[in-house]
PDB file of C-alpha atoms in Angstrom:
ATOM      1  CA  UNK A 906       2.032 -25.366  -7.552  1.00 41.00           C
ATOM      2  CA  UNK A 907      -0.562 -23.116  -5.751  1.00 56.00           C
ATOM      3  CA  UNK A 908      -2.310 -20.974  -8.181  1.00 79.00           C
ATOM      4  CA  UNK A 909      -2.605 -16.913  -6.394  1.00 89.00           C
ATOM      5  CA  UNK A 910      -5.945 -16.282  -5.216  1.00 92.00           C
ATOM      6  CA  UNK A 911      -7.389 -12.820  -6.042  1.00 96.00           C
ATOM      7  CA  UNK A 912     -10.561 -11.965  -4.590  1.00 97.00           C
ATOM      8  CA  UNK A 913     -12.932  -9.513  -6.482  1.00 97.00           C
ATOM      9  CA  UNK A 914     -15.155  -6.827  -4.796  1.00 98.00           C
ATOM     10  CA  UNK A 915     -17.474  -5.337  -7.376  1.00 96.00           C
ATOM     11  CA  UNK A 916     -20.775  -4.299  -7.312  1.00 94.00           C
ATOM     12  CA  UNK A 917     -21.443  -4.500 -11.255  1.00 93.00           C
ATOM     13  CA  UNK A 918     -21.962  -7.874 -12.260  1.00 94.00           C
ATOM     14  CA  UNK A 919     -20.848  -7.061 -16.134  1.00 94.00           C
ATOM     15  CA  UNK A 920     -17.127  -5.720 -14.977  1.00 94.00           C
ATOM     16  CA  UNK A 921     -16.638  -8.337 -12.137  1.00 95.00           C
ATOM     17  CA  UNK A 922     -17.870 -11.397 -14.184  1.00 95.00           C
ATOM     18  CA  UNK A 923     -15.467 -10.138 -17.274  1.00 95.00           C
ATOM     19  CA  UNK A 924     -12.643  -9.085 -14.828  1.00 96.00           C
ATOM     20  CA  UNK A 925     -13.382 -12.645 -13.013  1.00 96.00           C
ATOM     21  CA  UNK A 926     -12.926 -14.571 -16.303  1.00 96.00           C
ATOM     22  CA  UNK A 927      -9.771 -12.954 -17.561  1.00 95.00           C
ATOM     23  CA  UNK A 928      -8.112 -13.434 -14.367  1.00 95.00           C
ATOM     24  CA  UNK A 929      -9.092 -16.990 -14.226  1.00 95.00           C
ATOM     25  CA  UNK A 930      -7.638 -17.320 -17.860  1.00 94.00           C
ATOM     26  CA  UNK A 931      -4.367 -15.913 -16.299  1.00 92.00           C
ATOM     27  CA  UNK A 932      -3.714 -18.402 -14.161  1.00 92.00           C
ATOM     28  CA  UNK A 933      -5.437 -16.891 -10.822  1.00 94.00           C
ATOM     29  CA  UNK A 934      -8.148 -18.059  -8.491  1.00 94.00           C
ATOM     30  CA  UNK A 935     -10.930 -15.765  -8.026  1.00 96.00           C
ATOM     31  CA  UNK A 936     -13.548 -15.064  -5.158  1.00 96.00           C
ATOM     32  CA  UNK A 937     -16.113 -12.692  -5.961  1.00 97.00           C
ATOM     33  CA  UNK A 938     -18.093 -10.438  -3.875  1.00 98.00           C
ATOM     34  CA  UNK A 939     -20.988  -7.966  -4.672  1.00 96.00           C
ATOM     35  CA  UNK A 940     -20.940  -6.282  -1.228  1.00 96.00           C
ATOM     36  CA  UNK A 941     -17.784  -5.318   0.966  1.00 96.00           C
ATOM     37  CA  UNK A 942     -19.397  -6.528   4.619  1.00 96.00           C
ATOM     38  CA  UNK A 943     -19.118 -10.392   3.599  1.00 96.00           C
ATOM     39  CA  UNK A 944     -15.728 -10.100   2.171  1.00 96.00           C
ATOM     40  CA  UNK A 945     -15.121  -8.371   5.762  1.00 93.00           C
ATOM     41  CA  UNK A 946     -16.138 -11.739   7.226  1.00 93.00           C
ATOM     42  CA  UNK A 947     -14.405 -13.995   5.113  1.00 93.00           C
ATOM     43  CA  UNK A 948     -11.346 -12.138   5.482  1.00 92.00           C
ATOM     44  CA  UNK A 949     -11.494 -13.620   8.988  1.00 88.00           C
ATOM     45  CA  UNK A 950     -11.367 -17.265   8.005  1.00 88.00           C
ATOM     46  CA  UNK A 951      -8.562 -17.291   5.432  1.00 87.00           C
ATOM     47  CA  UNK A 952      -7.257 -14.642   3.004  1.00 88.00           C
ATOM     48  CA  UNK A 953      -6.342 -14.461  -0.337  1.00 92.00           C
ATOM     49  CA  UNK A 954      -3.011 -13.476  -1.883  1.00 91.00           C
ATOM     50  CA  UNK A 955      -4.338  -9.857  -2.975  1.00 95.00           C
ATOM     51  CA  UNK A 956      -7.489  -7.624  -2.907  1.00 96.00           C
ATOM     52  CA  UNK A 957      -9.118  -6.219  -5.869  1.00 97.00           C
ATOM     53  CA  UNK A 958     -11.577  -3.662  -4.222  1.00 94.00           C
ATOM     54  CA  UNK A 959     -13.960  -1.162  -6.072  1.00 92.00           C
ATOM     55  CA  UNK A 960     -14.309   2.142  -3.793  1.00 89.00           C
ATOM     56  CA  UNK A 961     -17.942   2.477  -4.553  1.00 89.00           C
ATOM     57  CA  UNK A 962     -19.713  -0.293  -2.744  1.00 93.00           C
ATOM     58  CA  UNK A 963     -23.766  -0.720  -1.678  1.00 94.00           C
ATOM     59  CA  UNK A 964     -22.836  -1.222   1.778  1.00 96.00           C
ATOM     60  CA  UNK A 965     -19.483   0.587   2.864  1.00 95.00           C
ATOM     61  CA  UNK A 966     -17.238   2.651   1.132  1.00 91.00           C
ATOM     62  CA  UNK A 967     -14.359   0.815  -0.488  1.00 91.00           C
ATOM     63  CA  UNK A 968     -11.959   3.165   1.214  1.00 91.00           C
ATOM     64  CA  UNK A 969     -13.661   2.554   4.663  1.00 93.00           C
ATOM     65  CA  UNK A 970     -13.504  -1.516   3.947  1.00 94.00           C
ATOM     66  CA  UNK A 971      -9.494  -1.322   2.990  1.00 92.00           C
ATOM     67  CA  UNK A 972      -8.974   0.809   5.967  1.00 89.00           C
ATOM     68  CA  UNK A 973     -10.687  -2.135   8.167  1.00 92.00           C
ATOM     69  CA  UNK A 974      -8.587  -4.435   6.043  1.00 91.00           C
ATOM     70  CA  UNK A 975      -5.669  -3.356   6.790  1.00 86.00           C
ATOM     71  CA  UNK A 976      -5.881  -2.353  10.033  1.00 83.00           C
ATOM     72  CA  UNK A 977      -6.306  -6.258  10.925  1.00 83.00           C
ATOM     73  CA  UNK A 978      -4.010  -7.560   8.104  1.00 83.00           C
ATOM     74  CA  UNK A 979      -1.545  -5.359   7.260  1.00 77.00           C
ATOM     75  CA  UNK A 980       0.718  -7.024   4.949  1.00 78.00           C
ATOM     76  CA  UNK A 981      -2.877  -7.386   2.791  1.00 88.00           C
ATOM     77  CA  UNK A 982      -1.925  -5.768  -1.124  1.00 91.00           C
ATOM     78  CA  UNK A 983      -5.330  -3.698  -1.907  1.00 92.00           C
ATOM     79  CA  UNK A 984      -5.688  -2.646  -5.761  1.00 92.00           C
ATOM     80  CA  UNK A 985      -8.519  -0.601  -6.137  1.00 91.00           C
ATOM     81  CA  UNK A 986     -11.030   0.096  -8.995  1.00 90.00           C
ATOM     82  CA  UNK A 987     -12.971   3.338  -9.468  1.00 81.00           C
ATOM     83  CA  UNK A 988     -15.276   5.389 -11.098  1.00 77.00           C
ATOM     84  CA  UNK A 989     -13.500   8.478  -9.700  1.00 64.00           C
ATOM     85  CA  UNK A 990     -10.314   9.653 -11.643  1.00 58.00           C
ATOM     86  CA  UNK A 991     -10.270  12.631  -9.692  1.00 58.00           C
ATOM     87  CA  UNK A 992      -6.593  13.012  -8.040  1.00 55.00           C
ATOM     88  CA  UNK A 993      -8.268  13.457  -4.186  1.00 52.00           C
ATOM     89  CA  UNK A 994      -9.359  10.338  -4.706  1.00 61.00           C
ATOM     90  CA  UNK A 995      -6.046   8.024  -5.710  1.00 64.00           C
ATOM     91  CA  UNK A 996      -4.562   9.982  -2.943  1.00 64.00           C
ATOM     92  CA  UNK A 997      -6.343   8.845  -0.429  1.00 68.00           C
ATOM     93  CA  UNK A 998      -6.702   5.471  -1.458  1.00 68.00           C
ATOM     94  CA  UNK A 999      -2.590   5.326  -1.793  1.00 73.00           C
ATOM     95  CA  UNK A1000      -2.791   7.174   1.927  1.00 75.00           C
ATOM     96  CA  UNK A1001      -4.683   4.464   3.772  1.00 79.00           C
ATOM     97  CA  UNK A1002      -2.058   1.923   2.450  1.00 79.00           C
ATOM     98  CA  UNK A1003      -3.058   0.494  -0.858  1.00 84.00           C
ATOM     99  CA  UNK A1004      -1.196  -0.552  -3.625  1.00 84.00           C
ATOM    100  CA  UNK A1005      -2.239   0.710  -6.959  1.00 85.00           C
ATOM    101  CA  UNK A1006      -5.193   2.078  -8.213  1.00 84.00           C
ATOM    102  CA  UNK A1007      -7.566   1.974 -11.594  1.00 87.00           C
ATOM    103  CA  UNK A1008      -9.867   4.045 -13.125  1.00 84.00           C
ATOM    104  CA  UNK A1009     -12.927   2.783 -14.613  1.00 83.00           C
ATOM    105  CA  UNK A1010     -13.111   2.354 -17.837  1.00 85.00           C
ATOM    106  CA  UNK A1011     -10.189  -0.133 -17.923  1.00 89.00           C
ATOM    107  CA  UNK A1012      -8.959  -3.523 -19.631  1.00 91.00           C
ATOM    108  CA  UNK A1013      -9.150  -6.912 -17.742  1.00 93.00           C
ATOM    109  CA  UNK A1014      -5.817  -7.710 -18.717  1.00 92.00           C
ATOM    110  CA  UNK A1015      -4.400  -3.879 -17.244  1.00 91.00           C
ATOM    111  CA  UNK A1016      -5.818  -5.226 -14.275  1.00 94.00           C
ATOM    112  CA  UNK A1017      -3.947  -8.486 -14.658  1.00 94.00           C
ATOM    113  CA  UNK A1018      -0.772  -6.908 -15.120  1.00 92.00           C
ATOM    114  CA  UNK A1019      -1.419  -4.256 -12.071  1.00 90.00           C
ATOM    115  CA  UNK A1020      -1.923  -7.593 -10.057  1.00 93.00           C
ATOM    116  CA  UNK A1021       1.420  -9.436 -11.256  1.00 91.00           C
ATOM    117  CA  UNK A1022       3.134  -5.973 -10.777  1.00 88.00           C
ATOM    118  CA  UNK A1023       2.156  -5.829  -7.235  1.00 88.00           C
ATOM    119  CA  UNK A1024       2.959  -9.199  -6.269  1.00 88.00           C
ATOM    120  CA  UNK A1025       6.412  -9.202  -7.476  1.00 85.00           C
ATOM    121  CA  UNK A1026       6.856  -5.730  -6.428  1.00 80.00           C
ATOM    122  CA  UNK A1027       6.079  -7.425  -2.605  1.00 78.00           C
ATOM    123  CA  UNK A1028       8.269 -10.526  -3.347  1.00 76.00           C
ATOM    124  CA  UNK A1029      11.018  -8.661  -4.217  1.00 68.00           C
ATOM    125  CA  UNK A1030      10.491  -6.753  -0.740  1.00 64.00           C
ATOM    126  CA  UNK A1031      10.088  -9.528   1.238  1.00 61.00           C
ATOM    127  CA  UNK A1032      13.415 -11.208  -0.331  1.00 60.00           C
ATOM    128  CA  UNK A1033      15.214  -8.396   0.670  1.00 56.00           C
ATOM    129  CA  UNK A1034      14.386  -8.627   4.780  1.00 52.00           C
ATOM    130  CA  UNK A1035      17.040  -7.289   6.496  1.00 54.00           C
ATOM    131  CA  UNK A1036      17.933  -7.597  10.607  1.00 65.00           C
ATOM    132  CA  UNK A1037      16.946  -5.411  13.255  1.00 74.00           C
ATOM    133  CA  UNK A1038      18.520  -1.928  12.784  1.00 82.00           C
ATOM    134  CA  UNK A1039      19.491   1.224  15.442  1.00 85.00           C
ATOM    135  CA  UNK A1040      19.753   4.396  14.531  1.00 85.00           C
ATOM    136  CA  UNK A1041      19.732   7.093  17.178  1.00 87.00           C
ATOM    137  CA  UNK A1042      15.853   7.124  18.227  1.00 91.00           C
ATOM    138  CA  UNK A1043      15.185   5.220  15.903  1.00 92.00           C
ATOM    139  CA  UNK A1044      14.638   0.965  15.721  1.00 91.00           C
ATOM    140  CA  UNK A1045      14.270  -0.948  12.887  1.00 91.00           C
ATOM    141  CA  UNK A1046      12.738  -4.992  13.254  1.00 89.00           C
ATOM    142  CA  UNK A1047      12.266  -6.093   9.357  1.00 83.00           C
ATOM    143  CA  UNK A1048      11.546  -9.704  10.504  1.00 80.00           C
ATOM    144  CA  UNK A1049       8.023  -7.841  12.316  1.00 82.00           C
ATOM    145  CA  UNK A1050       7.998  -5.290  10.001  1.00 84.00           C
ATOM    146  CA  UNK A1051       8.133  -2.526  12.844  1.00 90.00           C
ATOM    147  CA  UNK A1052       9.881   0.678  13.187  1.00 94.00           C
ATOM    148  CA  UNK A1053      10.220   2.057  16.978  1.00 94.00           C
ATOM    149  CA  UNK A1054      10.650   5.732  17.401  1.00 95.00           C
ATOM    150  CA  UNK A1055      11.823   6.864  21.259  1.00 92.00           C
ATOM    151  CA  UNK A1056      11.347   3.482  22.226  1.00 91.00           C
ATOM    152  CA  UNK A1057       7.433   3.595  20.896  1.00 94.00           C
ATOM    153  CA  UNK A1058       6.471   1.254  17.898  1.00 94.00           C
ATOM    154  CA  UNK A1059       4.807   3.337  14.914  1.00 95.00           C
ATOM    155  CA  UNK A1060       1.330   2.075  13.527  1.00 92.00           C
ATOM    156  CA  UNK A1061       2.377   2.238   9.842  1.00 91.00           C
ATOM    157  CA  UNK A1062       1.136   1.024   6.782  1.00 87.00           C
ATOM    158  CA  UNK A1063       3.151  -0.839   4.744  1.00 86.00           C
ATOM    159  CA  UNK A1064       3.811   1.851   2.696  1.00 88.00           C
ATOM    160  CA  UNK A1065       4.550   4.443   5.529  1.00 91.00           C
ATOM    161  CA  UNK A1066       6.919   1.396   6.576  1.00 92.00           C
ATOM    162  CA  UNK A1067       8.724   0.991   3.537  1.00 90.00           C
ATOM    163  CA  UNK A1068       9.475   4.915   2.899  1.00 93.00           C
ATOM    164  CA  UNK A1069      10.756   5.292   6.688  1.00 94.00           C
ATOM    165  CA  UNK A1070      12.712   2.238   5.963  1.00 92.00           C
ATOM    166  CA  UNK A1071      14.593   3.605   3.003  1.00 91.00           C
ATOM    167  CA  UNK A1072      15.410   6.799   4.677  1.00 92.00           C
ATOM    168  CA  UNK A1073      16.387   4.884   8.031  1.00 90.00           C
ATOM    169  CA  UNK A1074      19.054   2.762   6.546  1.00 86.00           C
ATOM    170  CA  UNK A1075      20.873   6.015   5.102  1.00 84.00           C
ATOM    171  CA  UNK A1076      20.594   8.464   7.858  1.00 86.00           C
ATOM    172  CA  UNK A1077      21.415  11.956   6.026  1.00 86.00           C
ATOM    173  CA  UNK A1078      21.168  10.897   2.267  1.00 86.00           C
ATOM    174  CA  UNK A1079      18.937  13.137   0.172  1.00 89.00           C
ATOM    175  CA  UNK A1080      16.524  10.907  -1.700  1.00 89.00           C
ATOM    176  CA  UNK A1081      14.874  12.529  -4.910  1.00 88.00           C
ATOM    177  CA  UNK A1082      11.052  11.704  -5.152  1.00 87.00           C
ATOM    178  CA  UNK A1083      11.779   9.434  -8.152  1.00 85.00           C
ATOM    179  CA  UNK A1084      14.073   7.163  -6.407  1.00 85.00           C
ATOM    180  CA  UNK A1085      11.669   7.085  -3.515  1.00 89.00           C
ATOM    181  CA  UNK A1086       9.050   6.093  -6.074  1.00 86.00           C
ATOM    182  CA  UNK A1087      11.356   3.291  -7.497  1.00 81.00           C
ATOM    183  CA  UNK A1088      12.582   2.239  -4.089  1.00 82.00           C
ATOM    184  CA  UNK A1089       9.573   1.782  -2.464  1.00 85.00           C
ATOM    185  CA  UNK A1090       6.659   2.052  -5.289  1.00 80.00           C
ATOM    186  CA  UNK A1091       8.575  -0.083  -7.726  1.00 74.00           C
ATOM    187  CA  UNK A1092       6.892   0.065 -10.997  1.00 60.00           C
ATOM    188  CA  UNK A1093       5.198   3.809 -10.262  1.00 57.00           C
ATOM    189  CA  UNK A1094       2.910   5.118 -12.955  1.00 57.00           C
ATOM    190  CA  UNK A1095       0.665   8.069 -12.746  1.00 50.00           C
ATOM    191  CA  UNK A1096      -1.231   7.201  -9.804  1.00 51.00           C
ATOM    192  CA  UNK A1097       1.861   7.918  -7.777  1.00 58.00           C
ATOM    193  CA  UNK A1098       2.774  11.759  -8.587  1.00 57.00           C
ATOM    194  CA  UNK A1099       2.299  13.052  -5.555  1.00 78.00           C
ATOM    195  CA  UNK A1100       1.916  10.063  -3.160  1.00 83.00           C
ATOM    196  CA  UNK A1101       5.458  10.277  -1.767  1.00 89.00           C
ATOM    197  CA  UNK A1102       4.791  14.023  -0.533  1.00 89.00           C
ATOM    198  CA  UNK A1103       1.148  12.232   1.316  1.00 89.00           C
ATOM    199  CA  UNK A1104       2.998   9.624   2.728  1.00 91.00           C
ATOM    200  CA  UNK A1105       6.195  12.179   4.339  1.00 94.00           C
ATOM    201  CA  UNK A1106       2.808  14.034   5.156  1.00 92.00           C
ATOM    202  CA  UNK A1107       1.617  11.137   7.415  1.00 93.00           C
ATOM    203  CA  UNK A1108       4.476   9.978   8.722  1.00 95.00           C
ATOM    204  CA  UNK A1109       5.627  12.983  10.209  1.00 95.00           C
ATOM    205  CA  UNK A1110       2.220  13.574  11.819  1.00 94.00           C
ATOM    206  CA  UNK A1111       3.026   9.707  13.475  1.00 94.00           C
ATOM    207  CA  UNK A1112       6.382  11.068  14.422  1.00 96.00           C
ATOM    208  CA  UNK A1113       4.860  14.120  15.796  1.00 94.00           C
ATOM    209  CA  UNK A1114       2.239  12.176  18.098  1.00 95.00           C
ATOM    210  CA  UNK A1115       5.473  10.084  19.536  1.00 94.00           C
ATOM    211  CA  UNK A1116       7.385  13.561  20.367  1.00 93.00           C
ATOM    212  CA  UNK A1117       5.996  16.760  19.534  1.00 91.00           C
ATOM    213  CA  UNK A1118       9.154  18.432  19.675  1.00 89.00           C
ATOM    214  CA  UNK A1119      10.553  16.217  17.071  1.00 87.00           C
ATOM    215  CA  UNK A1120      11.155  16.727  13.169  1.00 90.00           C
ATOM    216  CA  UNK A1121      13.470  13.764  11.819  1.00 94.00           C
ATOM    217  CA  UNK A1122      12.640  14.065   7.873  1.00 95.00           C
ATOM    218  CA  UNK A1123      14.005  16.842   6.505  1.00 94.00           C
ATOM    219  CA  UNK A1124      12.199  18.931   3.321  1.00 94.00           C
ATOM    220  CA  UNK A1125      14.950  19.845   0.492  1.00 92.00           C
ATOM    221  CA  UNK A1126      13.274  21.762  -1.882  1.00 90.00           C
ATOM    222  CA  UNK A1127      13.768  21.206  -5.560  1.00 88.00           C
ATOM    223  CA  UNK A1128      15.563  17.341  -4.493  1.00 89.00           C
ATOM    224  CA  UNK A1129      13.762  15.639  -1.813  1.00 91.00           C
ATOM    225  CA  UNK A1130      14.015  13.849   1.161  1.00 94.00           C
ATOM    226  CA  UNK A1131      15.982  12.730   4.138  1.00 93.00           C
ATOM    227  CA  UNK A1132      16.251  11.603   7.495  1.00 93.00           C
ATOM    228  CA  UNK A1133      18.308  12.371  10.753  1.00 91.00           C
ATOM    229  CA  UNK A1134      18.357   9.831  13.493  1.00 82.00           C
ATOM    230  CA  UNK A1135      19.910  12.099  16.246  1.00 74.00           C
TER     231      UNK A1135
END
């Protein structure tokens, strides 16, 4: 059976080589990398099953490299590892479409289990495809993992993706934060508080650039969120 290959981005020799050998012990193949650039170039080659990516790098910013990521990979899972607990910061990691994200100092084996989490989080996603979908202006294709608005495809993140999905296939249902959080997030903790409310933020703005005139996902205060499709 082929063993999940994680590759490491960190700076600090101590935490990568200690991280590196607990994940090995797990079961997973690890890549390290000291700088972001190279991982950038051997991204192009092949790429591993998930990123582990620390946001302060010597040569580009951790959020810059996942943005760069994911632009050519989408379907890339990014868990990040930082210095920075400050809440700015997890947003706008979540924002630019990563996964999860860790605040130095942490355990090996949280890591580990953020990892697992993740990947059966995206398994259980990917079992779950569903066919193409209308609905009013809006088109669903799960197979490319697409959603057209007006008959223009939307450059989503996966995340952006999978919280316009959820609303799409119930046109008018009011969705508390929560179950967006379990529906999309799966296992949420903290990092997630107010990630939902970025990611409504962004999408609408993508909505916006397709028609101006147009406000599909409604705000109801004090429950949540939905969406109408005429």
């Amino acid at each position: 059976m082929n063993q999940t290959t994680v590759w490491l981005v960190e700076d600090e020799t101590s935490i990568s080589e200690a991280l590196a050998y607990v994940m090995q012990l797990e079961g997973f193949t690890v890549r390290t990398f000291e700088r972001g650039l190279p991982a950038l170039d051997a991204a192009r080659q092949a790429l591993p099953d998930l990123v582990v990516l620390d946001v302060g790098l010597p040569d580009i910013s951790g959020f810059e490299l996942c943005r760069q990521l994911l632009a050519a990979y989408p379907a890339l899972p990014v868990l990040f590892l930082t210095a920075r607990s400050e809440e700015v910061d997890k947003l706008i990691g979540l924002e630019i479409g990563a996964d999860d994200y860790v605040a130095k100092p942490f355990s090996p084996r949280e890591v580990c289990a953020r990892v697992r989490t993740i990947l059966r989080r995206l398994q259980k996603q990917q079992s779950g495809a569903q066919t193409v979908v209308r609905a009013g202006r809006f088109e669903l294709n799960d197979d490319a993992a697409q959603i057209a608005f007006c008959d223009q495809p939307l450059p989503l993140t996966r995340y952006e993706y999978l919280l316009l999905k959820t609303l799409l296939l119930a046109p008018g249902r009011v969705y508390s934060r929560q179950q967006l959080m379990d529906r999309v997030w799966g296992d949420a903790n903290d990092s997630f508080d107010r990630t939902v409310d970025t990611h409504i933020k962004t999408l609408r703005a993508k909505l916006r650039a397709v028609n101006p005139e147009a406000s599909p996902i409604n705000t109801h205060r004090g429950l949540g969120y939905s969406l109408a499709v005429n």
